[in-house]
């Protein structure tokens, strides 16, 4: 689209010429949302007309919405499994996309316990980059002077594997950080990071975090914004500082690098940056040595204007803790994205977390919306509405058609329309469907939790003549890292011989072993989830829980034990009935290789 960047932007005066172009792009694209969407669909369908998938659905080369909607089904990942598996096994024919699948992006959403594999094509990197390019121009409208300093961002690459057919499978951010788009990005004074690429790209998470923190400390007066992708990641960085500040201060004092940093590229790079600095070492020791860490972020990085972290959706649980450590700094949620597709951005990034709305960018994919009805069992595809036709106040499930070859694919996110920017709707992220527990990027649903309880029962409790009468769970984020708490009411056949503490600790581990691979990776490789805890409650506790729910209006006939709780009076009731607590004694099994 041709852009006249000399026009003033309705979003506000741009900070520079480059920003003017970006803001105009947002204006043009959102003003013409319907036409842009029609065009995106036509492009996707025409280039992929000869793919096996579209031929199977007899689209016959049609590129219009009507034919598309009447012939192509609305699907979930499970429906696409056979095609994905063939691509993973090495079938290079145009199954979903006429462009070669360049790699798989591994989603934090799982299917049968393993990360979902999302096919992607080379040019999607440009599309993702184009969304990243809009973030700072919007932020510069809200926070002036960001070109006068740097951003301290804790960014990490994660492990990658190859599919049997030889395609890489890795998280979308790992793919992006390892791309030339990121590694050789042009210098932008508004977007300078304290972390060198070598630190971000180091595959060892300890060495990566250590050097990113060290650089952040060395540049502490320069830091104007501080962030991580998700709130849980930023809190992990704070925890890391709590555990490692002595060593960091020692390195700063001597101007030498800890022997724990062994990556040759990283050592080389840090040698050029690190100089002895007695004064800074003393400052770090004084601040971090204090018992009270309230406001530590602003004490160490006094010029920080905002935290750049996602605190919407499951991450909202971390807002109070971030407030505590930052002394109430604003939190900016800048974008909404997934492995399948990057969706959009927040045009008012300095708003309160509870007011965050994401504007879906109509050029990123073709978007449809399924009106959300929690109790509806069947799916009526005629009810899907287009991007520009959603209604303010209503909730929808997001359905996407991407350039990489997902057609009418249900993402699983529930969004509520809050308004429009021009003709592009803005959405409040309500939640992801079917997620019971989440601490970091893990998402555990009810069936997975049930399976984990069954597993522990079978492997440990059965031989002890005990069983679980009832259970519920809770994501405890008061500790860093947070951890899963499972409340168990036990039936013990021989009350003289209840299961021992060791046996119950083994139950914790058995549960962890059967949770999905994202959970286990968070536990083992990322250290972003702590050991699972079982709290055994007195017999009769779950009946009391039911009495409580009924006293508050629940129907006796329809009452079901909630499988996850976070309402304070219920937590208090459960905690007051706890007779013993048990933790997983070791790490569950996890390797980068997929189990299937
Ligand atoms: P993944 O496929 O692992 O990259 O995870 C993508 C999912 O993370 C999305 O479908 C959302 O459920 C969630 N997510 C991404 N961005 C946001 C956001 N800004 N706010 C809330 N949830 C988000």
mmCIF file of C-alpha atoms and ligand atoms in Angstrom, residues 107-108 310 312-313 335-340 358 411 413 429 432, ligand 1:
data_model
loop_
_atom_site.group_PDB
_atom_site.id
_atom_site.type_symbol
_atom_site.label_atom_id
_atom_site.label_comp_id
_atom_site.label_asym_id
_atom_site.label_seq_id
_atom_site.Cartn_x
_atom_site.Cartn_y
_atom_site.Cartn_z
ATOM 1 C CA UNK A 107 3.162 -23.856 20.273
ATOM 2 C CA UNK A 108 2.772 -23.823 24.036
ATOM 3 C CA UNK A 310 2.252 -9.052 28.829
ATOM 4 C CA UNK A 312 -3.227 -9.900 30.155
ATOM 5 C CA UNK A 313 -4.882 -13.321 30.165
ATOM 6 C CA UNK A 335 1.038 -7.054 21.296
ATOM 7 C CA UNK A 336 -1.084 -10.137 20.870
ATOM 8 C CA UNK A 337 0.433 -13.008 18.916
ATOM 9 C CA UNK A 338 0.804 -16.762 18.650
ATOM 10 C CA UNK A 339 2.819 -19.427 16.868
ATOM 11 C CA UNK A 340 0.058 -19.744 14.290
ATOM 12 C CA UNK A 358 -5.634 -5.350 21.088
ATOM 13 C CA UNK A 411 -6.999 -20.739 17.847
ATOM 14 C CA UNK A 413 -8.706 -17.802 22.416
ATOM 15 C CA UNK A 429 -8.300 -10.976 25.736
ATOM 16 C CA UNK A 432 -7.869 -19.315 26.458
HETATM 17 P P1 LIG B 1 1.988 -19.765 21.578
HETATM 18 O O1 LIG B 1 1.278 -20.421 20.458
HETATM 19 O O2 LIG B 1 2.681 -20.694 22.480
HETATM 20 O O3 LIG B 1 2.859 -18.700 21.057
HETATM 21 O O4 LIG B 1 0.889 -19.065 22.490
HETATM 22 C C1 LIG B 1 0.000 -18.152 21.935
HETATM 23 C C2 LIG B 1 -1.100 -17.904 22.921
HETATM 24 O O5 LIG B 1 -0.609 -17.111 24.011
HETATM 25 C C3 LIG B 1 -2.234 -17.102 22.347
HETATM 26 O O6 LIG B 1 -3.107 -17.879 21.562
HETATM 27 C C4 LIG B 1 -2.856 -16.580 23.620
HETATM 28 O O7 LIG B 1 -3.641 -17.569 24.231
HETATM 29 C C5 LIG B 1 -1.639 -16.276 24.475
HETATM 30 N N1 LIG B 1 -1.257 -14.859 24.291
HETATM 31 C C6 LIG B 1 -0.444 -14.337 23.365
HETATM 32 N N2 LIG B 1 -0.365 -13.006 23.475
HETATM 33 C C7 LIG B 1 -1.174 -12.671 24.505
HETATM 34 C C8 LIG B 1 -1.546 -11.450 25.117
HETATM 35 N N3 LIG B 1 -1.047 -10.290 24.711
HETATM 36 N N4 LIG B 1 -2.406 -11.499 26.157
HETATM 37 C C9 LIG B 1 -2.904 -12.668 26.597
HETATM 38 N N5 LIG B 1 -2.592 -13.849 26.074
HETATM 39 C C10 LIG B 1 -1.750 -13.859 25.030
#
